[in-house]
PDB file of C-alpha atoms in Angstrom:
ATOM      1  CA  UNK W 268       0.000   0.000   0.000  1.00 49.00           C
ATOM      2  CA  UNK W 269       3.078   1.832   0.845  1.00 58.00           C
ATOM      3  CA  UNK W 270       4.476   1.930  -2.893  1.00 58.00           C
ATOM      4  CA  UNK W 271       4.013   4.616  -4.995  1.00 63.00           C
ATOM      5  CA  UNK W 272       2.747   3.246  -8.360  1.00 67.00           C
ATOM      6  CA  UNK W 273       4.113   6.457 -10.841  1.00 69.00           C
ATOM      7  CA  UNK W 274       6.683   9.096  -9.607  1.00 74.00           C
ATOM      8  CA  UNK W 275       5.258  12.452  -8.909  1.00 77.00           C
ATOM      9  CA  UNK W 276       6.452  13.505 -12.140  1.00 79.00           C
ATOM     10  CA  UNK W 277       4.059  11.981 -13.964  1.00 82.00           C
ATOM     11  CA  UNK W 278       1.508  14.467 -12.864  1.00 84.00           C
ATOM     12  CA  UNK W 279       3.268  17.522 -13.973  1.00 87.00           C
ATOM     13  CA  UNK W 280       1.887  17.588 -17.629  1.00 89.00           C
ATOM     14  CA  UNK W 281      -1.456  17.083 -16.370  1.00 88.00           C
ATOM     15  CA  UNK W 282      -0.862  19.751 -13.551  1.00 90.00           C
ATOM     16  CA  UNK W 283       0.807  22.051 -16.582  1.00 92.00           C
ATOM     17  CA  UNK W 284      -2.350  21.717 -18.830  1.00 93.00           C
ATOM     18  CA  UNK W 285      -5.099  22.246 -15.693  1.00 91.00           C
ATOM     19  CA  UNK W 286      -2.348  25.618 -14.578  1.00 92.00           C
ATOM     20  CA  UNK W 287      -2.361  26.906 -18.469  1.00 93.00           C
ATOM     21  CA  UNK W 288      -6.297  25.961 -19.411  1.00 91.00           C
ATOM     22  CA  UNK W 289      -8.255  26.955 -16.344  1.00 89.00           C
ATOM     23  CA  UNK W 290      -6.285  28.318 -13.186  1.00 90.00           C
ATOM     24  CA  UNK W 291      -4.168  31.033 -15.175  1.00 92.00           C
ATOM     25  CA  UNK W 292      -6.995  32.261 -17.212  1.00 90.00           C
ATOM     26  CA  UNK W 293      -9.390  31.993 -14.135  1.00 88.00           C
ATOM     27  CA  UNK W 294      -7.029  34.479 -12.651  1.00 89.00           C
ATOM     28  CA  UNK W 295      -6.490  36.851 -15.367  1.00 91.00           C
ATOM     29  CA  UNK W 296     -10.421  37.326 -15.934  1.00 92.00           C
ATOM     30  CA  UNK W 297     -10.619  38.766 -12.479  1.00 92.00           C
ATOM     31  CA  UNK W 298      -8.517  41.102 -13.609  1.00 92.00           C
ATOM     32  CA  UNK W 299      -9.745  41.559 -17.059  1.00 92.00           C
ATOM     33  CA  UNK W 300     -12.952  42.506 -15.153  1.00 93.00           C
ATOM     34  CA  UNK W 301     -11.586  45.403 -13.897  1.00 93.00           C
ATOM     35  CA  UNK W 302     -10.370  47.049 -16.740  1.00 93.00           C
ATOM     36  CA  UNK W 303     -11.308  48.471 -20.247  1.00 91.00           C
ATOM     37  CA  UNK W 304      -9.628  46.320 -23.024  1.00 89.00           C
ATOM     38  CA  UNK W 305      -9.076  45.204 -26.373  1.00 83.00           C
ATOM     39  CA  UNK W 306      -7.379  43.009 -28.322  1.00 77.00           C
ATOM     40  CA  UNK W 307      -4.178  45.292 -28.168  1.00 82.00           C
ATOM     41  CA  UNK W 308      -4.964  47.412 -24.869  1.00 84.00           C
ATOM     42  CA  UNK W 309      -6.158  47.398 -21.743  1.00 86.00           C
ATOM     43  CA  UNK W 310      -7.181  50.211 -19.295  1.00 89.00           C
ATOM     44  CA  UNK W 311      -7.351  49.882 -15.290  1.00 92.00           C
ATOM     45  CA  UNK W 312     -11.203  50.935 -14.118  1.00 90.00           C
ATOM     46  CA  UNK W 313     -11.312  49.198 -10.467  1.00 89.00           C
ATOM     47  CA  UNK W 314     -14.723  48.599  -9.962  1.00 92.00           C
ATOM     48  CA  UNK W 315     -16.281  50.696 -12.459  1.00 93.00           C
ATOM     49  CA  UNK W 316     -17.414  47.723 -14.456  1.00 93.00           C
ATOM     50  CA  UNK W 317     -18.709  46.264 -11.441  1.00 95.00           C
ATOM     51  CA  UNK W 318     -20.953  49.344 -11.204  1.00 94.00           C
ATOM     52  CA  UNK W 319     -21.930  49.485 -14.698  1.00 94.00           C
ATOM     53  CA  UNK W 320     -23.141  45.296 -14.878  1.00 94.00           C
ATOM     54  CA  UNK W 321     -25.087  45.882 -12.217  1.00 93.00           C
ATOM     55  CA  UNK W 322     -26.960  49.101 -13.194  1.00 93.00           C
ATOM     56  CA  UNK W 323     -27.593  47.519 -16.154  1.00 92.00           C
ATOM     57  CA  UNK W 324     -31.544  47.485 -16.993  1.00 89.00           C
ATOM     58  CA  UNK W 325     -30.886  44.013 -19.158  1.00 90.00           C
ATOM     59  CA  UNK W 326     -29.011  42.657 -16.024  1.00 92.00           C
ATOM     60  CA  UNK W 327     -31.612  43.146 -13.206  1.00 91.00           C
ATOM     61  CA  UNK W 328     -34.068  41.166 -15.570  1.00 93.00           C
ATOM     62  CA  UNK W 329     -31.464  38.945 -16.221  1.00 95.00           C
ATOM     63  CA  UNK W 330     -30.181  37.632 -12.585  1.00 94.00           C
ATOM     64  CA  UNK W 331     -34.030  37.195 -12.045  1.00 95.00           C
ATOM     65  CA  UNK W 332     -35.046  34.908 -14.946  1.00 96.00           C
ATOM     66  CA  UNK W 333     -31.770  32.923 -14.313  1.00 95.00           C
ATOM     67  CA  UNK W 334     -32.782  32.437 -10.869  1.00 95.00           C
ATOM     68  CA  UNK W 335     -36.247  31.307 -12.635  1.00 96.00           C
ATOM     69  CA  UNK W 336     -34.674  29.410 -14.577  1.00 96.00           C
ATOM     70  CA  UNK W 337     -32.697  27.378 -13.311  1.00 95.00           C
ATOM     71  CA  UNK W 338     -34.455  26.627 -10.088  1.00 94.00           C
ATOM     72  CA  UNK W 339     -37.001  25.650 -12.164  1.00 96.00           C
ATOM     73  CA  UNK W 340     -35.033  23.245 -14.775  1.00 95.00           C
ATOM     74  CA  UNK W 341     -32.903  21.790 -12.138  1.00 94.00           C
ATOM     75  CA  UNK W 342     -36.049  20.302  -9.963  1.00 95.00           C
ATOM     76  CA  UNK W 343     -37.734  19.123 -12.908  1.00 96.00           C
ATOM     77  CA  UNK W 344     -35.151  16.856 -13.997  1.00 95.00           C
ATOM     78  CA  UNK W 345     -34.181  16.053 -10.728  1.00 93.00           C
ATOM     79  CA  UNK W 346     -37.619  14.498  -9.582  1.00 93.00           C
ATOM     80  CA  UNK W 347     -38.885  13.966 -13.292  1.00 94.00           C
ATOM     81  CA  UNK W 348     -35.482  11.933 -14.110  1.00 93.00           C
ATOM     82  CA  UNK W 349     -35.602   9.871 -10.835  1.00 91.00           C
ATOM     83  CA  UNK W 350     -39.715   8.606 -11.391  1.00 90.00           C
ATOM     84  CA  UNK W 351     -38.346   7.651 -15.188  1.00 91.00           C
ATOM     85  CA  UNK W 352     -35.383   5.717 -13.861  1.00 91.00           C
ATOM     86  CA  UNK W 353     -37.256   4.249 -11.628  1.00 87.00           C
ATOM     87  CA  UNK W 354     -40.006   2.811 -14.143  1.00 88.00           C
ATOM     88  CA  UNK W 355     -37.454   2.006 -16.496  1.00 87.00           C
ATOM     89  CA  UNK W 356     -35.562   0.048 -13.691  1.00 83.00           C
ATOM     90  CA  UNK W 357     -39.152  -1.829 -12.630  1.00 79.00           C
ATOM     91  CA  UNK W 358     -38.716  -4.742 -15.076  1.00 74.00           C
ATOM     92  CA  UNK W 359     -41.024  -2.860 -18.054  1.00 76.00           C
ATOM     93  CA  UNK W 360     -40.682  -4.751 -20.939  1.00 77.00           C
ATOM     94  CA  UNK W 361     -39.716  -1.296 -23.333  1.00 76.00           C
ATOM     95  CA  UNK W 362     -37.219  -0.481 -21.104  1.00 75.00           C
ATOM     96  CA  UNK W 363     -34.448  -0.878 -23.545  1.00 79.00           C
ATOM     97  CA  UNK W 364     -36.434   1.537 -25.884  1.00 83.00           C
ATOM     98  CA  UNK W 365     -37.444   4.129 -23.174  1.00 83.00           C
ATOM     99  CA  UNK W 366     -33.904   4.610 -22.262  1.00 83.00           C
ATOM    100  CA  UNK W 367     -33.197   5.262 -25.929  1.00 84.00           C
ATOM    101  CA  UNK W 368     -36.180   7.550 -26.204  1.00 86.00           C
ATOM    102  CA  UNK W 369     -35.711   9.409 -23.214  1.00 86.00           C
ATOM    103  CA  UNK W 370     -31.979  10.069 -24.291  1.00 87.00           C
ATOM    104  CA  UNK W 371     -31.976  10.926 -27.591  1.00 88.00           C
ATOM    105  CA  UNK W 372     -33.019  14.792 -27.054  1.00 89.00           C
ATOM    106  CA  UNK W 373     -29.786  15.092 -25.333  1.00 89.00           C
ATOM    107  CA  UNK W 374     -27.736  14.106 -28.312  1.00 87.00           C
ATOM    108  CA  UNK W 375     -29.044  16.920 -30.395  1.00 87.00           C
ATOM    109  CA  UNK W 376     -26.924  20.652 -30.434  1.00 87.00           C
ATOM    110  CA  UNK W 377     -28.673  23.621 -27.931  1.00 90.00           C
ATOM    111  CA  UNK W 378     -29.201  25.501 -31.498  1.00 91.00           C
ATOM    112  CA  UNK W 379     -30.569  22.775 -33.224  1.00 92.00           C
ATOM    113  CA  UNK W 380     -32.855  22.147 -30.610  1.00 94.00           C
ATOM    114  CA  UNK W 381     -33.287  25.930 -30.364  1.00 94.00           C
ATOM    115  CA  UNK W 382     -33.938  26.179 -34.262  1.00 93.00           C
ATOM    116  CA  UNK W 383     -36.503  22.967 -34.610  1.00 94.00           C
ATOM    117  CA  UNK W 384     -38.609  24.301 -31.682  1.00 95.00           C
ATOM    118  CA  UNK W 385     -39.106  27.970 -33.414  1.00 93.00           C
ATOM    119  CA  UNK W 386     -40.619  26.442 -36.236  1.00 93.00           C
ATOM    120  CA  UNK W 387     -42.494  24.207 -33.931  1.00 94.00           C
ATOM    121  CA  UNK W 388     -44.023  26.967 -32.203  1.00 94.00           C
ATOM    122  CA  UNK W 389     -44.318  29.947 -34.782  1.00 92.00           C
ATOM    123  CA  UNK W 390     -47.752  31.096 -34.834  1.00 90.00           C
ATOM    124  CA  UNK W 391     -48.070  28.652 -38.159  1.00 91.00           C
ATOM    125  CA  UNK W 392     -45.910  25.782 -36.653  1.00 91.00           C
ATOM    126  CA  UNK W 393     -47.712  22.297 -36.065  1.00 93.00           C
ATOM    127  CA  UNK W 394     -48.224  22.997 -32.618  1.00 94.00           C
ATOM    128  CA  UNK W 395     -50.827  25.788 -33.044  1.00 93.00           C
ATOM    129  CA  UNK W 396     -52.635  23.901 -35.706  1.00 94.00           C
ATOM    130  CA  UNK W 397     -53.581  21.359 -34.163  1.00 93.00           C
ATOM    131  CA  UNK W 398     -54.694  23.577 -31.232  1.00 92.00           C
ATOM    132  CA  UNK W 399     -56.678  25.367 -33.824  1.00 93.00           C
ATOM    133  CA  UNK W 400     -58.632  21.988 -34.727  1.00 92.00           C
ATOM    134  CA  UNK W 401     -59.694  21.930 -31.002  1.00 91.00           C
ATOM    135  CA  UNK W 402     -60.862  25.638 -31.412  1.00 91.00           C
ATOM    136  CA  UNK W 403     -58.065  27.192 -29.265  1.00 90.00           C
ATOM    137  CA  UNK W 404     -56.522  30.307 -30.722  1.00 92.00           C
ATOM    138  CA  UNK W 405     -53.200  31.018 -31.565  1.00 92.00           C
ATOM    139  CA  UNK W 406     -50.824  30.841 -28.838  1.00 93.00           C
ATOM    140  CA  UNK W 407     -47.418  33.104 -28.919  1.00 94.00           C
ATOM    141  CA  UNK W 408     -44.555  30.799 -27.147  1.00 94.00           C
ATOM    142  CA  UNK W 409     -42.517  32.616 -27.679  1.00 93.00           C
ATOM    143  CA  UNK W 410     -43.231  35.957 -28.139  1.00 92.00           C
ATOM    144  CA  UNK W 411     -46.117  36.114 -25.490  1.00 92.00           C
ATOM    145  CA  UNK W 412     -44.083  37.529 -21.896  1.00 92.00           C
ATOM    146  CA  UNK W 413     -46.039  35.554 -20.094  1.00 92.00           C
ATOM    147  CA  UNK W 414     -44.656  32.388 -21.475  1.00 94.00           C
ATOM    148  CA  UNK W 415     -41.949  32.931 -23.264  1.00 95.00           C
ATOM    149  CA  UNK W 416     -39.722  31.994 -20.183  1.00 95.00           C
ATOM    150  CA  UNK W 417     -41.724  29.069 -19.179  1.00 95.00           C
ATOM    151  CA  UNK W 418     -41.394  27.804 -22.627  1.00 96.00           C
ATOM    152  CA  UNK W 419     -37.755  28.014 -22.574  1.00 95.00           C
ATOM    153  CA  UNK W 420     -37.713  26.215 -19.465  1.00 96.00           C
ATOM    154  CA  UNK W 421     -39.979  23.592 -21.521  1.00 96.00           C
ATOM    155  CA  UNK W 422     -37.738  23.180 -23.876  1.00 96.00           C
ATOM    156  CA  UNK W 423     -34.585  22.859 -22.062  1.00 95.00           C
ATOM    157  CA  UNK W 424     -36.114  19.922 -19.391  1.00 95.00           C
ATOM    158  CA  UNK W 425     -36.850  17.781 -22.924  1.00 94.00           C
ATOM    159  CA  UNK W 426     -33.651  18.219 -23.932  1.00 93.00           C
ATOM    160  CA  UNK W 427     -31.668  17.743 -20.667  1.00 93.00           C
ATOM    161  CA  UNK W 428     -34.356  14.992 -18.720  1.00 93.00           C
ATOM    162  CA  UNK W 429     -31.958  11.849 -20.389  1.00 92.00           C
ATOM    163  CA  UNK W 430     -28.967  12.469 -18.867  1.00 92.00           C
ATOM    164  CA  UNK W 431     -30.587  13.043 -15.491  1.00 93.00           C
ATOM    165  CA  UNK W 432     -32.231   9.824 -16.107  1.00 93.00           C
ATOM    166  CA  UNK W 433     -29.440   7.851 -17.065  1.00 92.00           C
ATOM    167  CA  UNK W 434     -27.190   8.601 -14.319  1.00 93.00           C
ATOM    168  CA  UNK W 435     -30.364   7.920 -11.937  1.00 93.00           C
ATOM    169  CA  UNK W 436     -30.776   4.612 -13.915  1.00 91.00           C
ATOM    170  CA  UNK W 437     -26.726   3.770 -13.309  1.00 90.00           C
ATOM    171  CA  UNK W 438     -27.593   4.953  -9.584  1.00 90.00           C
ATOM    172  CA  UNK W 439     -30.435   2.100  -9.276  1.00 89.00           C
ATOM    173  CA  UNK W 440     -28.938  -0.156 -11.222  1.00 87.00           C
ATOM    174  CA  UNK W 441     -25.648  -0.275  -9.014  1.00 87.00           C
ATOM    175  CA  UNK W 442     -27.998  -0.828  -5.453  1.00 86.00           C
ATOM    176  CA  UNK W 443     -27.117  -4.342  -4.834  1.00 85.00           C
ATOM    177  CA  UNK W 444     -30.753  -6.689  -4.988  1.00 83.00           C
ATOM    178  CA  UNK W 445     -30.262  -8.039  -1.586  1.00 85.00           C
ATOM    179  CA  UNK W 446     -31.167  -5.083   0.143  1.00 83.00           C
ATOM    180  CA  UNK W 447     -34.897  -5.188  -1.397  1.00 81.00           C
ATOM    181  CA  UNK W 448     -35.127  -8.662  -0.625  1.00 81.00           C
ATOM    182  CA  UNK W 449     -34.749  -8.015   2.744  1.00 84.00           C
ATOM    183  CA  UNK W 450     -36.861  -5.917   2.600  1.00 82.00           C
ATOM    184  CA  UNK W 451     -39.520  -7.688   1.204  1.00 81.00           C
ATOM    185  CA  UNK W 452     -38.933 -10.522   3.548  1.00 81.00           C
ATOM    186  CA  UNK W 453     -39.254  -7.926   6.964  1.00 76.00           C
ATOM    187  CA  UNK W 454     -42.731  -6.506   5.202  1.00 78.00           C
ATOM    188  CA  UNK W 455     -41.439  -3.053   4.090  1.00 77.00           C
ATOM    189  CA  UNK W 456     -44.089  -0.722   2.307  1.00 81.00           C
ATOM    190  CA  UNK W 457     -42.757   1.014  -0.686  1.00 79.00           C
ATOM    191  CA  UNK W 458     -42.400   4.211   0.334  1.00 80.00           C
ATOM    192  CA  UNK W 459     -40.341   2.835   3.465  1.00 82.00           C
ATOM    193  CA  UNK W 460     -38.037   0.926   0.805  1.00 80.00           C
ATOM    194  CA  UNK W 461     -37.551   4.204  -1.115  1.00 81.00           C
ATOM    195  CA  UNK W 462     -36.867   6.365   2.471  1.00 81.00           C
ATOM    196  CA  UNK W 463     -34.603   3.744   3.842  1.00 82.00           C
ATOM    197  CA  UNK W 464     -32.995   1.808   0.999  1.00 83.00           C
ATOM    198  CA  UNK W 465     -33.291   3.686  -2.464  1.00 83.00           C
ATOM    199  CA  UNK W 466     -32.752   7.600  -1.250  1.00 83.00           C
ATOM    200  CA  UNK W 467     -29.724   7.358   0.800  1.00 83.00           C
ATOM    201  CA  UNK W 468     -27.580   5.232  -2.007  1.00 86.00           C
ATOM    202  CA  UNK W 469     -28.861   7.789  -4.585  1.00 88.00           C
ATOM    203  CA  UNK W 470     -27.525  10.796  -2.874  1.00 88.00           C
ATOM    204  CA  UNK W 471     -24.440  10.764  -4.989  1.00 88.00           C
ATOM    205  CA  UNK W 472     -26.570  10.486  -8.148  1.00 91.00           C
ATOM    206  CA  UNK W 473     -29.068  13.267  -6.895  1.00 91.00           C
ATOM    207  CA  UNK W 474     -25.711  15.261  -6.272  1.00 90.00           C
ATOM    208  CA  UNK W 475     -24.545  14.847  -9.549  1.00 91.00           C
ATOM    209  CA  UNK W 476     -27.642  15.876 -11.061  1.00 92.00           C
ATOM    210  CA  UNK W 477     -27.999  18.547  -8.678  1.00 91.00           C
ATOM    211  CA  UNK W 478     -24.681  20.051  -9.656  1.00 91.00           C
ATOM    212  CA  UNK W 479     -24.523  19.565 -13.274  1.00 91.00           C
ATOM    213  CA  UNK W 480     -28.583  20.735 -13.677  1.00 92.00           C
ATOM    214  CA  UNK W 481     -27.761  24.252 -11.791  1.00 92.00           C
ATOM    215  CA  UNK W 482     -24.204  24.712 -13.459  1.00 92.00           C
ATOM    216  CA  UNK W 483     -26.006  24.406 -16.922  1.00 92.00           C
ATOM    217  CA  UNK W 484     -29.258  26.269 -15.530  1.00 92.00           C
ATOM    218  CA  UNK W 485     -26.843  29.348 -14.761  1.00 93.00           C
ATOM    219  CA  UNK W 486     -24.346  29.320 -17.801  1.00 90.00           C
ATOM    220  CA  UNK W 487     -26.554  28.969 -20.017  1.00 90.00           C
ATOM    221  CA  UNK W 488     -27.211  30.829 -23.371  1.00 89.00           C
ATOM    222  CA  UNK W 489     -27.146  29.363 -26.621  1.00 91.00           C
ATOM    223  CA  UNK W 490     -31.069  27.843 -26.288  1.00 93.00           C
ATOM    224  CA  UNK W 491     -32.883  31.031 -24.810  1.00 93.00           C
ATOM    225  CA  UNK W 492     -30.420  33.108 -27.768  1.00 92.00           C
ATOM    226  CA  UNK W 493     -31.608  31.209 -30.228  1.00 93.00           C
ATOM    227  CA  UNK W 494     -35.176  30.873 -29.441  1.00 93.00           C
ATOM    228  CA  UNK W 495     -36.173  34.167 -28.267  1.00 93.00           C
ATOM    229  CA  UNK W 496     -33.001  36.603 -28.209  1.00 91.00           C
ATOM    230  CA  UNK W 497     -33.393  37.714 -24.729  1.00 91.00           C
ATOM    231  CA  UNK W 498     -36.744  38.917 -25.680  1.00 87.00           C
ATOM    232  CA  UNK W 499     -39.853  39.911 -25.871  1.00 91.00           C
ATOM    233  CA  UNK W 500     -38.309  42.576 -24.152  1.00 89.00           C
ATOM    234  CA  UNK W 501     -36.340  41.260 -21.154  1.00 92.00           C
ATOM    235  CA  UNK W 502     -38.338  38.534 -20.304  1.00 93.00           C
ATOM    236  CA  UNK W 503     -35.905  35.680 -21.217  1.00 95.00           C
ATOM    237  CA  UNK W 504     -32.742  37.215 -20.709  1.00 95.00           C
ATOM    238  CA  UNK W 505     -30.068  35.222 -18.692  1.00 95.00           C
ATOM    239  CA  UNK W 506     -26.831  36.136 -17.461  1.00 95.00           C
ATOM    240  CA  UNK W 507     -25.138  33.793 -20.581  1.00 93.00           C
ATOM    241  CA  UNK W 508     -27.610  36.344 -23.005  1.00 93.00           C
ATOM    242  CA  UNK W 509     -25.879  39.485 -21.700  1.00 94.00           C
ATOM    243  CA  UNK W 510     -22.600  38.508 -21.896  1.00 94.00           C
ATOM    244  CA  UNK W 511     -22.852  37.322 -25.029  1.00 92.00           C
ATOM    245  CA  UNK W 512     -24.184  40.478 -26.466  1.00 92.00           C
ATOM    246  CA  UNK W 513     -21.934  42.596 -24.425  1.00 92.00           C
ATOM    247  CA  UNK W 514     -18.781  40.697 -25.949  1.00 91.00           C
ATOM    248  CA  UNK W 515     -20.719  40.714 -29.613  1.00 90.00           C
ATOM    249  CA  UNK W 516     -20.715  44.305 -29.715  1.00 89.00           C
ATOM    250  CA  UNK W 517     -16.984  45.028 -28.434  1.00 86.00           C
ATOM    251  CA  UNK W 518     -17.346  46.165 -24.759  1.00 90.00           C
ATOM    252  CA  UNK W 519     -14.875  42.882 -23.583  1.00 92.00           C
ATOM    253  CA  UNK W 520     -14.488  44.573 -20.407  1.00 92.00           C
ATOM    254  CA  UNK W 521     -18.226  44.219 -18.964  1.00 93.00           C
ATOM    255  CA  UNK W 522     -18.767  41.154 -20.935  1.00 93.00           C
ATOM    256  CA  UNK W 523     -15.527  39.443 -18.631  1.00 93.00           C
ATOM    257  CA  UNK W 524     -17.114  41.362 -15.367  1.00 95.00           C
ATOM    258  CA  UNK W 525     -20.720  39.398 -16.576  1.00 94.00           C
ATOM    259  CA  UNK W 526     -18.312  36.203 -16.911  1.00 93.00           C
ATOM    260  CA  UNK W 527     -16.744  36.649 -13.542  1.00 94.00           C
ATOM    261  CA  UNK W 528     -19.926  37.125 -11.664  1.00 94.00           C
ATOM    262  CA  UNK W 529     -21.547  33.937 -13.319  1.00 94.00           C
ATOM    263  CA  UNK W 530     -18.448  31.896 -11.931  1.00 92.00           C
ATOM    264  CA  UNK W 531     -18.944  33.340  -8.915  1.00 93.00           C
ATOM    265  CA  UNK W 532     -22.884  32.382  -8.829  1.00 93.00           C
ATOM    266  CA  UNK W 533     -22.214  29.373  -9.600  1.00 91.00           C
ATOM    267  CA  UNK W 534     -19.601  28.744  -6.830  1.00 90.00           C
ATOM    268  CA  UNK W 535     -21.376  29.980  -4.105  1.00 91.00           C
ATOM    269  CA  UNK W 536     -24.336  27.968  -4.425  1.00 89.00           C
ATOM    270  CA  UNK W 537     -23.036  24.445  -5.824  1.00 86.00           C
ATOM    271  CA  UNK W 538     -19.866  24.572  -3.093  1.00 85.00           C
ATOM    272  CA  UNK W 539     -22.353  24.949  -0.412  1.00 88.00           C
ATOM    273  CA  UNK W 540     -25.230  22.713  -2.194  1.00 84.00           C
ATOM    274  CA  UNK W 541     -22.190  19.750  -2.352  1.00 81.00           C
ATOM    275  CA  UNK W 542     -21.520  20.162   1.605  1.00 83.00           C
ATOM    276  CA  UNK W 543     -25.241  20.359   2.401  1.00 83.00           C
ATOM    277  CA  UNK W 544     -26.116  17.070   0.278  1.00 80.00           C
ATOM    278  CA  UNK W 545     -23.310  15.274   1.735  1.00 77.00           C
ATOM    279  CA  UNK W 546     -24.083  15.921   5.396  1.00 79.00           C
ATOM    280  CA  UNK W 547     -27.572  15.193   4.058  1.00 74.00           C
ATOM    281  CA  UNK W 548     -26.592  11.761   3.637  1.00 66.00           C
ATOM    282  CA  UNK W 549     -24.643  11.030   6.577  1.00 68.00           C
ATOM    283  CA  UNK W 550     -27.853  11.782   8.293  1.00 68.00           C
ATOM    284  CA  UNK W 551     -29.931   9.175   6.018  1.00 60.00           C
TER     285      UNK W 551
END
């Protein structure tokens, strides 16, 4: 146990490649955030693009509907994902073919998704057709403020519900069968086999989820850009939105600030969400 398998050195290419990839350029956007730069200059400003970002009109919309957002996304697929896995884990004969099903959204591109869904949803698209054979009048997705969000949110649980449900169906699937049996034998109700048996091994698969759902929920960008622009209005612009724009029309200096405070959203709620789940579990 005592022998060291590789020499330390082995690890300094991979150490190299983590230091030049993510900690050096982690570092310098801090900085970047503080000035006003180019691809040639770069002007000190302390905090001024602090103040800017956040006086934003665009940004106080947009720290709301992320909050929406992801909240929102990151439950669904959390208890949506876990009731799939656990049908598909039940014995159903389509199993096989649900798990394909279920996945296969994730597979496709964020704009490709994006794209396919506009025409889906256009006032002419298939979906408001066949609501007009029923009667119902056209319905705006997503050009309507009142659900232009929630239709974003839609979209993004479709796409992103597999791979919470596969790593909920690896969870179950690795829960050794003995433990039901037991179970069974000492007259356990269901819902005591899920409290006692099935949530406390699933924590790390609920963490996983957990994390991965809120990251994406907070970075992202590319689907609400695509399908609505940020619009009608404000009403679906995220955090990823207004950085984007802010770097697509040159002002590199508020778009790093918007990058910088996204990173730090993101670590102070999944650092503290990863300590809370795992004390969670000590206690189950």
């Amino acid at each position: 146990m005592n022998k060291k398998t590789y020499p330390i050195r082995m690890a300094i290419p991979g150490l190299l490649i983590y230091l030049i990839i993510f900690v050096i350029p982690t570092f310098a956007s801090f900085y970047f955030s503080m000035t006003r730069w180019n691809l040639r200059t770069s002007e000190f400003t302390g905090l001024e693009n602090y103040v800017t970002f956040f006086t934003m009109t665009s940004t106080k919309s947009a720290l709301k509907n992320t909050a929406i957002y992801a909240s929102v996304c990151c439950l669904a697929k959390l208890i949506l994902g876990l009731l799939l896995a656990r049908y598909v884990c039940s014995g159903v004969r389509s199993g096989n073919y649900l798990k394909i099903l279920i996945f296969f959204p994730t597979l496709l591109g964020n704009v490709v998704t994006a794209t396919a869904f506009q025409s889906i949803l256009e006032p002419n698209g298939i979906v408001n057709q066949v609501l007009a054979v029923f009667g119902i009048p056209t319905v705006r997705f997503l050009t309507d403020k009142r659900l232009a969000l929630a239709t974003c949110c839609v979209i993004d649980i479709w796409q992103g519900l597999g791979t919470a449900t596969i790593i909920f169906i690896a969870g179950l699937s690795a829960i050794p069968r003995d433990y039901y049996e037991a179970a069974s034998i000492d007259g356990a109700r269901d819902f005591q086999v899920f409290r006692k048996i099935t949530l406390p091994l699933m924590v790390p698969s609920i963490n996983t989820v957990l994390t991965l759902s809120l990251i994406g929920g907070i970075r992202t960008y590319d689907l609400i850009y695509t399908l609505t622009g940020g619009g009608p209005g404000y009403a679906t612009e995220v955090m990823g939105s207004v950085v984007y724009k802010l770097f697509s029309r040159g002002s590199y200096g508020l778009a790093t600030t918007g990058n910088v405070i996204i990173f730090v959203i993101v670590s102070v709620i999944v650092f503290p969400l990863n300590a809370f789940v795992s004390r969670w579990e000590e206690q189950l």
